[in-house]
PDB file of C-alpha atoms in Angstrom:
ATOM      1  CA  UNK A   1       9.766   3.828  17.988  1.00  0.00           C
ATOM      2  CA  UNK A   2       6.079   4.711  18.195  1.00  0.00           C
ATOM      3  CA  UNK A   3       5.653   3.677  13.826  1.00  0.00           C
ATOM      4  CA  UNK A   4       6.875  -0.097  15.053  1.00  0.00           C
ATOM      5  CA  UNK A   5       4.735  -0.607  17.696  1.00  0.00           C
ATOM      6  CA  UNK A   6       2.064   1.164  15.507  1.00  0.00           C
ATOM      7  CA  UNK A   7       2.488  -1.557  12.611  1.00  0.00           C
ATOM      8  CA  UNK A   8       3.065  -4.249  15.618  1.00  0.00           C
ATOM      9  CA  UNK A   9      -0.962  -3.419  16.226  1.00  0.00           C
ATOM     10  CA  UNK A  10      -2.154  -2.841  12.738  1.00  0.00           C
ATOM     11  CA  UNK A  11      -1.273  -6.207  11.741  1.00  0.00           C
ATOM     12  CA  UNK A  12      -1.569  -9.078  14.437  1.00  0.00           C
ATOM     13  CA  UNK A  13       0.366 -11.800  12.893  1.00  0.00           C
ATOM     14  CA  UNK A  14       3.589  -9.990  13.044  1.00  0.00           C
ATOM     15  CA  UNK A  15       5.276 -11.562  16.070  1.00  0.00           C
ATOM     16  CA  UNK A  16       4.099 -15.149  14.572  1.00  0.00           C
ATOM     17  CA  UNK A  17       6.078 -14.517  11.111  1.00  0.00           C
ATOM     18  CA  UNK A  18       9.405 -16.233  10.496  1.00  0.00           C
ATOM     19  CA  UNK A  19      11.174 -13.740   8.221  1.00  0.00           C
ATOM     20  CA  UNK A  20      13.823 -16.256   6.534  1.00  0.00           C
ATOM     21  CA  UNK A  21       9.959 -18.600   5.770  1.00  0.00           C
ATOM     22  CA  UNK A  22       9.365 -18.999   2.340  1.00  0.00           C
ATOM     23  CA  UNK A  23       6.245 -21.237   0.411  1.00  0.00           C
ATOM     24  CA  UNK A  24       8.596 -22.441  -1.801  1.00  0.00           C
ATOM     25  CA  UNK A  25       8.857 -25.266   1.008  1.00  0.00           C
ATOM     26  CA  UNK A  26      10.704 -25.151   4.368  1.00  0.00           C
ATOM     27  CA  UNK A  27      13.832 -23.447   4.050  1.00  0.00           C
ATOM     28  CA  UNK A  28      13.910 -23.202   0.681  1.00  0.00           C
ATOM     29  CA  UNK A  29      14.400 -20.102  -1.384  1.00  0.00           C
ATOM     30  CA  UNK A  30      12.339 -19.815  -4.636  1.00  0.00           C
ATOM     31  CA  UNK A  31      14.244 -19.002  -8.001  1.00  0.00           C
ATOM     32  CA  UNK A  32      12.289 -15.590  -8.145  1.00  0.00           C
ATOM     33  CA  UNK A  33      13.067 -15.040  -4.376  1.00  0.00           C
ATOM     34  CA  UNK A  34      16.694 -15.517  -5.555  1.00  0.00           C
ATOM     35  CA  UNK A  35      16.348 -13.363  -8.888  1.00  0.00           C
ATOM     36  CA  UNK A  36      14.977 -10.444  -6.657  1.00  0.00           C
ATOM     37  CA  UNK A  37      17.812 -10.506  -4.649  1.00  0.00           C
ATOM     38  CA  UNK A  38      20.027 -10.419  -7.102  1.00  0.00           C
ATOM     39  CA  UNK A  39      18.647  -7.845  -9.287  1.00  0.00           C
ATOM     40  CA  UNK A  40      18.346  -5.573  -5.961  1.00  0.00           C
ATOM     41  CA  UNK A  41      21.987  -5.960  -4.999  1.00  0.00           C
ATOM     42  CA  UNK A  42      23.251  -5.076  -8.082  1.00  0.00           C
ATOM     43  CA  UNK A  43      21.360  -2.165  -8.568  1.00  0.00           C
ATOM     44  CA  UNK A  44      20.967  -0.464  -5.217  1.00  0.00           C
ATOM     45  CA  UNK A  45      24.071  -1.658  -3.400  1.00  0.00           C
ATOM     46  CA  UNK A  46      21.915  -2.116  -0.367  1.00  0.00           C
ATOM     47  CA  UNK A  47      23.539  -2.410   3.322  1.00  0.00           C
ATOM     48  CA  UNK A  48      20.376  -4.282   4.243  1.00  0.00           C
ATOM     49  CA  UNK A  49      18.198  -6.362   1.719  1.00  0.00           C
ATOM     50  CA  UNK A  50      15.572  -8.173   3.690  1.00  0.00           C
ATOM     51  CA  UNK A  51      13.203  -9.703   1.644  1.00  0.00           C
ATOM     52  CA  UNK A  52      10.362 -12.359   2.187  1.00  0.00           C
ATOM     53  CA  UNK A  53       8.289 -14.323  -0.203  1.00  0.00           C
ATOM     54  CA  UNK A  54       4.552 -13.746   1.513  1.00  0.00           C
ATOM     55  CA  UNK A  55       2.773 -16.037  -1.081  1.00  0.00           C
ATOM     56  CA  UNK A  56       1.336 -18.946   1.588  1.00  0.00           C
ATOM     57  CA  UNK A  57      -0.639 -15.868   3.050  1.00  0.00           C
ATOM     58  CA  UNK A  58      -2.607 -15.533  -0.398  1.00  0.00           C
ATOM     59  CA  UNK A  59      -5.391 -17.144  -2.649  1.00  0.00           C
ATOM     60  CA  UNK A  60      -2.205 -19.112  -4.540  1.00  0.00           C
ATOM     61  CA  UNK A  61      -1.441 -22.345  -4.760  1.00  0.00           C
ATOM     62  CA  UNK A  62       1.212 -23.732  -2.521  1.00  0.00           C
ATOM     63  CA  UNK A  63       5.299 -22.857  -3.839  1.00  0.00           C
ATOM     64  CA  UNK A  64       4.279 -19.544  -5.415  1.00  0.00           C
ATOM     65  CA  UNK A  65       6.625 -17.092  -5.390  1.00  0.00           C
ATOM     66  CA  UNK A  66       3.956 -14.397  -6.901  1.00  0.00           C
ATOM     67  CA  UNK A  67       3.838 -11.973  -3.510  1.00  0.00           C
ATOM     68  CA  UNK A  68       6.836 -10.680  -1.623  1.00  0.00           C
ATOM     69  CA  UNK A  69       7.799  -7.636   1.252  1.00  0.00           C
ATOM     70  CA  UNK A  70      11.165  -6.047   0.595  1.00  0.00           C
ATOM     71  CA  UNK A  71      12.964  -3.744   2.927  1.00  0.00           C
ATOM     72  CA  UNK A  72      15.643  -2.067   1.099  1.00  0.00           C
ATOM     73  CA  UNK A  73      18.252  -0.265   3.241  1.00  0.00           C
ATOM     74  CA  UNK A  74      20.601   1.868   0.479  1.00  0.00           C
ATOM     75  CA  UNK A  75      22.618   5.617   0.606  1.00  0.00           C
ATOM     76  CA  UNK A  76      20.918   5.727  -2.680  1.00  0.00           C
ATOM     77  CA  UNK A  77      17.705   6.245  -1.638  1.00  0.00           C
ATOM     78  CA  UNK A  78      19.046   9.675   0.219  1.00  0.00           C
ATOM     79  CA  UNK A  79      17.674  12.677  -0.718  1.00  0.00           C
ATOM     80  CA  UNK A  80      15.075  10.676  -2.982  1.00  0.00           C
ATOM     81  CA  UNK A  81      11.099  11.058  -2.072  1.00  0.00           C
ATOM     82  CA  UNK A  82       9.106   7.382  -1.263  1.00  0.00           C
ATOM     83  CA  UNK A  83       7.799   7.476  -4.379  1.00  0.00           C
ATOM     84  CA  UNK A  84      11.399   8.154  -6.306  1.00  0.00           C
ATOM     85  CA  UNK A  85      12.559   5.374  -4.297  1.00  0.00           C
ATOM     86  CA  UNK A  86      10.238   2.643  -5.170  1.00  0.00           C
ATOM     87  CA  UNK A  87      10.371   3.398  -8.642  1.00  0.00           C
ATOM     88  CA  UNK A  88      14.062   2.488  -8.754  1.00  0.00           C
ATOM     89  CA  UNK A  89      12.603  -1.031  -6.967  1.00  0.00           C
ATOM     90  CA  UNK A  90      10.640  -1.268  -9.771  1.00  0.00           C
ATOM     91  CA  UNK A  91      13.088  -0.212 -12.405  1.00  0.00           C
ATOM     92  CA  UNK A  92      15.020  -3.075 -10.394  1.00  0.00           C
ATOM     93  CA  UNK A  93      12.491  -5.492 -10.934  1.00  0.00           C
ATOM     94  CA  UNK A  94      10.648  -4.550 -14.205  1.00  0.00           C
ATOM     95  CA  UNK A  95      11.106  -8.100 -15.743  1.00  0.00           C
ATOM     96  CA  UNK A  96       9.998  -9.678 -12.381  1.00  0.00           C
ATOM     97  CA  UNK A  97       6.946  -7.167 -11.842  1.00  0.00           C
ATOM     98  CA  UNK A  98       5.619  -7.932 -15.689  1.00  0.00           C
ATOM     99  CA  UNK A  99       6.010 -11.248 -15.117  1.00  0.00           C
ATOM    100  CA  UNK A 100       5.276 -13.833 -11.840  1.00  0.00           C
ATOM    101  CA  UNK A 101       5.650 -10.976  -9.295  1.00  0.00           C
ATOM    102  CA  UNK A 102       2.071  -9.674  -8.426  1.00  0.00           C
ATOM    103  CA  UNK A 103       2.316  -7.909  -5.330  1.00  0.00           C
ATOM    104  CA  UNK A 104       5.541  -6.447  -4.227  1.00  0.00           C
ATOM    105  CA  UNK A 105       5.346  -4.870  -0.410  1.00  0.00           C
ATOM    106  CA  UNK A 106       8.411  -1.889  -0.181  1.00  0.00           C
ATOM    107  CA  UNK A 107      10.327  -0.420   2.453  1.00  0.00           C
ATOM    108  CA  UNK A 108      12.529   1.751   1.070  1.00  0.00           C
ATOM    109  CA  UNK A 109      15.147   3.422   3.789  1.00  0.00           C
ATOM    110  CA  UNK A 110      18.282   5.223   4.145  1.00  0.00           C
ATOM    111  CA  UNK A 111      20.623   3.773   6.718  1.00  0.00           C
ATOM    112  CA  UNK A 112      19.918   6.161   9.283  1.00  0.00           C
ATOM    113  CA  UNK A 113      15.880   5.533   8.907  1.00  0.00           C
ATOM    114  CA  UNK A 114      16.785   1.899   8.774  1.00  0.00           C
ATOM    115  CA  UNK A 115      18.494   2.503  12.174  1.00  0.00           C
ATOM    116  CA  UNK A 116      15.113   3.815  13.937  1.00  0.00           C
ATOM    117  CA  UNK A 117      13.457   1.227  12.783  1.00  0.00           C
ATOM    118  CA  UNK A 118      15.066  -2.007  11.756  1.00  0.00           C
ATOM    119  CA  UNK A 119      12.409  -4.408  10.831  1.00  0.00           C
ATOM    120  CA  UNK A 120      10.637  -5.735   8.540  1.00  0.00           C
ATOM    121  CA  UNK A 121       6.929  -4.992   8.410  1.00  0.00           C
ATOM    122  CA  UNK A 122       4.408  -7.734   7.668  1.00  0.00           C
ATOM    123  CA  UNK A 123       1.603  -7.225   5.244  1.00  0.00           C
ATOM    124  CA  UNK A 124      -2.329  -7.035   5.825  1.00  0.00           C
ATOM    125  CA  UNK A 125      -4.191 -10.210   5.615  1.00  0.00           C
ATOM    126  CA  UNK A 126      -4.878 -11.180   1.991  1.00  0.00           C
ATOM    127  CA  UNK A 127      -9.192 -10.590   1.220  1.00  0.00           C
ATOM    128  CA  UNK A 128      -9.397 -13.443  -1.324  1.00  0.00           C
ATOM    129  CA  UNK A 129      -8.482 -11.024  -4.612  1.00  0.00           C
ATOM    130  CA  UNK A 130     -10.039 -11.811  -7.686  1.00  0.00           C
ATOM    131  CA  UNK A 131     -11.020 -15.678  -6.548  1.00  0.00           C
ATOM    132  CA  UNK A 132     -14.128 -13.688  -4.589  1.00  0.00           C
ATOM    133  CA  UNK A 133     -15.654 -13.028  -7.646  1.00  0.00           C
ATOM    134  CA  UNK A 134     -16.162 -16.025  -9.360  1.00  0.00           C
ATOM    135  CA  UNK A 135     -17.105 -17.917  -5.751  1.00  0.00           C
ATOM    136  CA  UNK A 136     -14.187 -19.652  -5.042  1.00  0.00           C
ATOM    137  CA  UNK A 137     -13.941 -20.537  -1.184  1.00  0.00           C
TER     138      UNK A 137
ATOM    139  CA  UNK B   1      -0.375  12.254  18.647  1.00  0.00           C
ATOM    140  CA  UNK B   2       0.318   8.939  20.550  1.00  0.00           C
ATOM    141  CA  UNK B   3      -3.502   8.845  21.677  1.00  0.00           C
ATOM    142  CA  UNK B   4      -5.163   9.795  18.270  1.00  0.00           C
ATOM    143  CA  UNK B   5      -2.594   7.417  16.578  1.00  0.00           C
ATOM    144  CA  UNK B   6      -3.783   4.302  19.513  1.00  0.00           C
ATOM    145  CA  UNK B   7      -7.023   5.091  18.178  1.00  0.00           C
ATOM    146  CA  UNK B   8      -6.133   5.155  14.917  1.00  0.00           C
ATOM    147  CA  UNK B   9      -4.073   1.294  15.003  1.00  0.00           C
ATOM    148  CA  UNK B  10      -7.369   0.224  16.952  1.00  0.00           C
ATOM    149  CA  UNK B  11      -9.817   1.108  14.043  1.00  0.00           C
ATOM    150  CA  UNK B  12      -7.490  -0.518  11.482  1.00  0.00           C
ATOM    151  CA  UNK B  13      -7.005  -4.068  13.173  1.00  0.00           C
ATOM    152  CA  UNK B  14     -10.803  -4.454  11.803  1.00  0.00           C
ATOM    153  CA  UNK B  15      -8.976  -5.138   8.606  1.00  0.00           C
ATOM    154  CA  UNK B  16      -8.053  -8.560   9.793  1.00  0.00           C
ATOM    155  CA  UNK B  17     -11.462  -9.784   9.835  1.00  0.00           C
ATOM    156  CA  UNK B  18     -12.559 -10.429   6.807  1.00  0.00           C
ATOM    157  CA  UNK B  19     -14.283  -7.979   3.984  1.00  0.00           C
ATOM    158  CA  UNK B  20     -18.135  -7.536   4.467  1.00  0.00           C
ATOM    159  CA  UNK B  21     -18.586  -7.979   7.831  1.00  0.00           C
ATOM    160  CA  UNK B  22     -15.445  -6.153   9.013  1.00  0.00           C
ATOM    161  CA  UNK B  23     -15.717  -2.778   6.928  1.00  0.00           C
ATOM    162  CA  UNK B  24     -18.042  -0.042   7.213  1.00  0.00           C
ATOM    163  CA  UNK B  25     -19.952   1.885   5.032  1.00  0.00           C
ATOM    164  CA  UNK B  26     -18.262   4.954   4.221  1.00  0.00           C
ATOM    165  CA  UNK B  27     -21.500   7.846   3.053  1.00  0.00           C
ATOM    166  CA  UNK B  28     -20.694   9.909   0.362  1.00  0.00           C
ATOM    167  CA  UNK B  29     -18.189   7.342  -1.005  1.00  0.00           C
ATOM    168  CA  UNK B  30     -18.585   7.210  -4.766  1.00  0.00           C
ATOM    169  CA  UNK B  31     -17.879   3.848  -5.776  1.00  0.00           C
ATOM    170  CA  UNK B  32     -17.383   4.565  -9.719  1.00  0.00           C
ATOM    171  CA  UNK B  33     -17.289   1.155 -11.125  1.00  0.00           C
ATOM    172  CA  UNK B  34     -15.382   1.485 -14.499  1.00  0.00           C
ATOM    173  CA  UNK B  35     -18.369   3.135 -15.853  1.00  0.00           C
ATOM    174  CA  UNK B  36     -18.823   5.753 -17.932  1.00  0.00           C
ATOM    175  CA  UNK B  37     -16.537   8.374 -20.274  1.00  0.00           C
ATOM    176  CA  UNK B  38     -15.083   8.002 -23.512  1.00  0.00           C
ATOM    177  CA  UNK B  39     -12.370   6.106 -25.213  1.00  0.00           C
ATOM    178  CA  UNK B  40     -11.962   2.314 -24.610  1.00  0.00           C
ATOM    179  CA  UNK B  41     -11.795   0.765 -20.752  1.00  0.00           C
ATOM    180  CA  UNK B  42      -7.989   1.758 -19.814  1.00  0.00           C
ATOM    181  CA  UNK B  43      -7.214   4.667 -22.657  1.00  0.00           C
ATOM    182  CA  UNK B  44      -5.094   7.787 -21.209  1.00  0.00           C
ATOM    183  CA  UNK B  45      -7.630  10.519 -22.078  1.00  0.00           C
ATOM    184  CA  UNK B  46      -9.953   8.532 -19.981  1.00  0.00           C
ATOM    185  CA  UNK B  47      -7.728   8.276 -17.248  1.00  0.00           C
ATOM    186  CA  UNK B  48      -6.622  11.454 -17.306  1.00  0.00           C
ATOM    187  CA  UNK B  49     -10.045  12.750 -16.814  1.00  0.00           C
ATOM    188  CA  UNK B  50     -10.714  10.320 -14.182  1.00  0.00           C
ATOM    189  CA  UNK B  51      -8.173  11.381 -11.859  1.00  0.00           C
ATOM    190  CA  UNK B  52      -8.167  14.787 -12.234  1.00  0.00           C
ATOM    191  CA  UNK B  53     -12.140  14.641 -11.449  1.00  0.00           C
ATOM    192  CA  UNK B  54     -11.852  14.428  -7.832  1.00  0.00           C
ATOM    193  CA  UNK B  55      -9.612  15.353  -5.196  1.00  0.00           C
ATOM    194  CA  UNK B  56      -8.919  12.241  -4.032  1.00  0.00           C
ATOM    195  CA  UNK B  57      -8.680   8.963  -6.470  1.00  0.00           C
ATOM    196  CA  UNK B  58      -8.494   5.695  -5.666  1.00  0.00           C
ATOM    197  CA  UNK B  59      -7.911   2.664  -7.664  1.00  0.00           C
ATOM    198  CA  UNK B  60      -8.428  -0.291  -6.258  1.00  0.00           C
ATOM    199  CA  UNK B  61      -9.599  -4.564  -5.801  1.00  0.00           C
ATOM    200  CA  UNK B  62     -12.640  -4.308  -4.758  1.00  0.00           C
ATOM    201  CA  UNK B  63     -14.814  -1.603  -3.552  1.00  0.00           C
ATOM    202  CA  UNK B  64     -14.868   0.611  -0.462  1.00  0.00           C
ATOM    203  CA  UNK B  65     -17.725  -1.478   1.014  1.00  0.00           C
ATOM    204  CA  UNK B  66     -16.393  -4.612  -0.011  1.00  0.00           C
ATOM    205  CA  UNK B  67     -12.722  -4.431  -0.570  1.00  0.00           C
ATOM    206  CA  UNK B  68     -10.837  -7.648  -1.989  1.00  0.00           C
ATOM    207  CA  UNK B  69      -7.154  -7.421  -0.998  1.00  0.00           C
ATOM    208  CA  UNK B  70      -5.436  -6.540   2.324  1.00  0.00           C
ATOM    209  CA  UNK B  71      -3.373  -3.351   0.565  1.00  0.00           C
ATOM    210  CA  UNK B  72      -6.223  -2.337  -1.065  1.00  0.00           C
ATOM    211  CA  UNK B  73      -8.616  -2.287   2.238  1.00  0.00           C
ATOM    212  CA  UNK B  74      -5.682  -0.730   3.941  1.00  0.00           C
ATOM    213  CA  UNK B  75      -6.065   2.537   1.412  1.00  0.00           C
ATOM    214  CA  UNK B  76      -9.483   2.512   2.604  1.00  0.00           C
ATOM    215  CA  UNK B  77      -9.006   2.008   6.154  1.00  0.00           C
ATOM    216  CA  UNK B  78      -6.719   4.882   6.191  1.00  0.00           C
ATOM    217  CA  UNK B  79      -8.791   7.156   4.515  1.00  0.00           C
ATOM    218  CA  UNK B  80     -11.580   6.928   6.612  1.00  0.00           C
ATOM    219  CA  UNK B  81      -9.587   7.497   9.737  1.00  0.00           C
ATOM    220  CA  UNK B  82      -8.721  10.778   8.407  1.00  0.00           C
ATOM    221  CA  UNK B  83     -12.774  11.088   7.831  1.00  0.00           C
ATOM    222  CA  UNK B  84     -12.426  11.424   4.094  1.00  0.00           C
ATOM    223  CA  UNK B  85     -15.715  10.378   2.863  1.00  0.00           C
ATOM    224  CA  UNK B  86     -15.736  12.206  -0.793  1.00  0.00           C
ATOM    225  CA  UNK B  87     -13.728  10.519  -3.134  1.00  0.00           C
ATOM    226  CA  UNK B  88     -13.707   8.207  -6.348  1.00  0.00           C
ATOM    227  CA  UNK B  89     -13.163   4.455  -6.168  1.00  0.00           C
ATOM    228  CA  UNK B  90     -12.543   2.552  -9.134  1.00  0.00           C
ATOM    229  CA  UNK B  91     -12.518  -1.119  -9.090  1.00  0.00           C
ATOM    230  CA  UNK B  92      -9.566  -2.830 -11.306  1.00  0.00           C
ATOM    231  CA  UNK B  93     -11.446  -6.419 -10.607  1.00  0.00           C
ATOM    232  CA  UNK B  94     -13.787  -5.338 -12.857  1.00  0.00           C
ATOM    233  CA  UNK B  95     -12.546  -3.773 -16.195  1.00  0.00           C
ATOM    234  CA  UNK B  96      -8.952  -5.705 -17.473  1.00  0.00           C
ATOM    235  CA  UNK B  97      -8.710  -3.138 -19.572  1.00  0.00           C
ATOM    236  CA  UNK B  98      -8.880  -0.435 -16.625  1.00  0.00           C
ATOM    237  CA  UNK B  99      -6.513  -2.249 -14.580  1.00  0.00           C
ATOM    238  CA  UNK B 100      -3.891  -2.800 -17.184  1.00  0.00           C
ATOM    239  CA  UNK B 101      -4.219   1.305 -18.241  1.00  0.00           C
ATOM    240  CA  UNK B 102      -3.353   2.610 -14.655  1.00  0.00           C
ATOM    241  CA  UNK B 103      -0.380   0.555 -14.856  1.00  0.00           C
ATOM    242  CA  UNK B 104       0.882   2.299 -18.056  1.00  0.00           C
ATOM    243  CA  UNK B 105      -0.499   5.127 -17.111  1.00  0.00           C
ATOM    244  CA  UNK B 106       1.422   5.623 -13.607  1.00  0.00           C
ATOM    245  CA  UNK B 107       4.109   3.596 -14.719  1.00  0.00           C
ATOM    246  CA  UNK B 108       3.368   1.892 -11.518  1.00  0.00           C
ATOM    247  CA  UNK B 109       2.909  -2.032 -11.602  1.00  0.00           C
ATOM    248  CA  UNK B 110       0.697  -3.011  -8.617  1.00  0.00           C
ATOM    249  CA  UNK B 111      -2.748  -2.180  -7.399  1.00  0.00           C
ATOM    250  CA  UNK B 112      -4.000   0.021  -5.212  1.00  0.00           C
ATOM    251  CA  UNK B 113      -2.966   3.458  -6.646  1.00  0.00           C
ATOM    252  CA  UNK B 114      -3.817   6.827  -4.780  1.00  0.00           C
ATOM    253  CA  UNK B 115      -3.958   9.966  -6.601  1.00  0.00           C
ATOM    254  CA  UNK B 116      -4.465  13.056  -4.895  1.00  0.00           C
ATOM    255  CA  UNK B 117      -5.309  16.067  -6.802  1.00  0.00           C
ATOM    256  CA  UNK B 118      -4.721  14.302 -10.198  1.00  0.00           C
ATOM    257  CA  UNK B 119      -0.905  13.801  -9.509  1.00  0.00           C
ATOM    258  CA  UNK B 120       0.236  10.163  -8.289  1.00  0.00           C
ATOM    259  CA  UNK B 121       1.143   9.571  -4.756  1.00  0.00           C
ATOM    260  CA  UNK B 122       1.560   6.303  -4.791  1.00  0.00           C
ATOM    261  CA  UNK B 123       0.173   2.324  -3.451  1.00  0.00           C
ATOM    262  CA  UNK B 124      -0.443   1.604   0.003  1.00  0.00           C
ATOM    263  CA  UNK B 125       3.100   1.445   1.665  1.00  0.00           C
ATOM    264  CA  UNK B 126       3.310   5.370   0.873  1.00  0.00           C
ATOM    265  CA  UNK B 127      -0.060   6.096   1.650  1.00  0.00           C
ATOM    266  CA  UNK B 128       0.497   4.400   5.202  1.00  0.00           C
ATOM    267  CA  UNK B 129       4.219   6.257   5.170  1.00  0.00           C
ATOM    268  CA  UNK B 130       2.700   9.362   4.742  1.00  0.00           C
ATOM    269  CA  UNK B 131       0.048   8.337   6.954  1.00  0.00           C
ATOM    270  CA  UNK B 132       2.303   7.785   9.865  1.00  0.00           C
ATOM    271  CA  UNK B 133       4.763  10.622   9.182  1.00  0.00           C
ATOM    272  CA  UNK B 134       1.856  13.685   9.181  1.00  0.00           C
ATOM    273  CA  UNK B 135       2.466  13.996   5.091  1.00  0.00           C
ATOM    274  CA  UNK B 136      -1.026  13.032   4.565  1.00  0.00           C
ATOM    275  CA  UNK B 137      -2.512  15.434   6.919  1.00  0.00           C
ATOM    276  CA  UNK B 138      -0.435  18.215   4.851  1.00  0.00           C
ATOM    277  CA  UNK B 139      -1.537  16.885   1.552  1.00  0.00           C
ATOM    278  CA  UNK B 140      -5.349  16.526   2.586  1.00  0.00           C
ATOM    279  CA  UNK B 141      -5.198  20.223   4.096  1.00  0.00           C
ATOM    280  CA  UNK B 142      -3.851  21.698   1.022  1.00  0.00           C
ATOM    281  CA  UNK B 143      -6.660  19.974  -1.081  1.00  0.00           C
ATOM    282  CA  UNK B 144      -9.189  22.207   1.296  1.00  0.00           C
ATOM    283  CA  UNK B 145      -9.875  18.738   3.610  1.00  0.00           C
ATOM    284  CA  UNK B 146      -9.553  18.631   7.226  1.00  0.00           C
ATOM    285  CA  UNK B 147      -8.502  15.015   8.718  1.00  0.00           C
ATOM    286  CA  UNK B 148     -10.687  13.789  11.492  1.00  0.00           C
ATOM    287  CA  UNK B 149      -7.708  12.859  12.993  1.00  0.00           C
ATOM    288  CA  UNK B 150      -6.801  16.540  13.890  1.00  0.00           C
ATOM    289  CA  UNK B 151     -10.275  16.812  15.134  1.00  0.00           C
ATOM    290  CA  UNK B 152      -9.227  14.172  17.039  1.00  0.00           C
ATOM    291  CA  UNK B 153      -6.021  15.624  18.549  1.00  0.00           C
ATOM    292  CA  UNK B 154      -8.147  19.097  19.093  1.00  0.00           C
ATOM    293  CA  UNK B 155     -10.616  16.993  21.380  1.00  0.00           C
ATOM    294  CA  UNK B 156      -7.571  15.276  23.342  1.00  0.00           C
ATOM    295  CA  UNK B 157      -5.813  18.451  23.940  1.00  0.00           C
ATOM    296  CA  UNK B 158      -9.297  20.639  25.072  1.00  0.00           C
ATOM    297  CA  UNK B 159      -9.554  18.221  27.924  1.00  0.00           C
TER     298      UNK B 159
END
């Protein structure tokens, strides 16, 4: 499918990303990584919930669980535009979003998109955020 | 499509090598700082005013030039593929009171936000989405802009 080889080539790390990798330490899944997964199930009933904590790739120190990519594969999301759909991740994840969860990456699909494309993408590299500004290497 | 879209993945991998050096100066973009207006730094009215002021609003870490997060360059990147050079920047990183009030404002939690004729389209995922699917090319052309990247497609098919 020409949009997977497209992301394949906008972002060059994406063969060299373990998806089950967290930075909460080899292996390990964070108790916000967990959280997310629950909230998610409950409230979208998802056939495929793939969700990775990308928080080593950022300006955060080591264990953070502040960053994450979710691909969310639910017959709820038919008939519903990308932007309806992501607000019900959001909805999902209110208490996450206003709290430790800074940056949360969405793929929202129905089972048949999920089926033309199953994977998930991989962000763009991190430029440093708000730690340029006050000269932080 | 599959040749203007090659071109298109080639001019984005720049966004894996670093801000400064990697991006380039977009003319006629408008950085707007947080600048400017009444009402305090993230107020509705203000808002309001500053979204419906230009076609095309973007809210973002970091500037155009100089952008400070990956989804946040990526709105750029992709705007400048489809050759739009006119539109308002605003940079969160520096007004906490501005980057707080698009949150309420949108009810949307995360930063970058794209706004397209003063209504909400959405952060980068749906930007690229849209991107990918054609949507934006729609969305630009009924705004009275012409993406490059038909210009593009024009050019491949002429030869």
């Amino acid at each position: 499918m020409l949009s997977g080889q497209l992301i394949r080539r906008l972002f060059p790390m994406a063969g060299r990303v373990c998806l089950s990798r967290s930075s909460a330490g080899p292996g390990a899944v964070g108790p916000v990584e967990a959280v997310i997964r629950t909230k998610l199930e409950q409230a979208l009933n998802p056939e495929v919930l793939e969700l990775r904590n990308e928080s080593g790739g950022h300006a955060v120190p080591p264990g953070s669980e502040t960053h994450f990519r979710v691909a969310v594969v639910s017959s709820r999301f038919e008939g519903l535009s990308p932007l309806q759909r992501h607000r019900l991740v959001h909805a999902a994840l209110a208490e996450e979003l206003a709290g430790p969860v800074h940056a949360l990456a969405i793929q929202a699909r129905t089972p048949a998109q999920w089926r033309e494309n199953p994977q998930l993408d991989v962000s763009p590299p991190c430029l440093g955020g708000s730690k340029k500004t006050r000269g932080i290497p | 499509m599959s040749g203007s879209l090659g071109r298109a993945a080639a001019a984005l991998l720049r966004w894996g090598r670093g801000a400064g050096g990697g991006v380039l100066r977009d003319p006629g973009v408008r950085s707007a700082g947080s600048g400017g207006g009444g009402g305090g730094g993230g107020s509705a009215e203000r808002l309001d005013a500053m979204v419906k002021k230009d076609k095309v609003v973007v809210f973002l870490k970091g500037t155009p030039e100089q952008p400070q997060c990956g989804f946040s360059n990526a709105v750029v990147q992709i705007l400048r593929l489809h050759g739009v050079s006119d539109y308002a920047a605003y940079n969160v990183l520096d007004d906490p009171q501005l980057r707080q009030g698009i949150k309420d404002y949108s009810n949307w939690p995360t930063i970058p936000q794209v706004f397209l004729n003063g209504e909400f389209v959405g952060g980068c995922d749906i930007l690229l989405q849209m991107h990918q699917n054609g949507d934006l090319v729609e969305e630009l052309k009924k705004l009275g802009i012409r993406s490059a990247l038909l210009d593009e497609k024009q050019d491949q098919d002429s030869k």
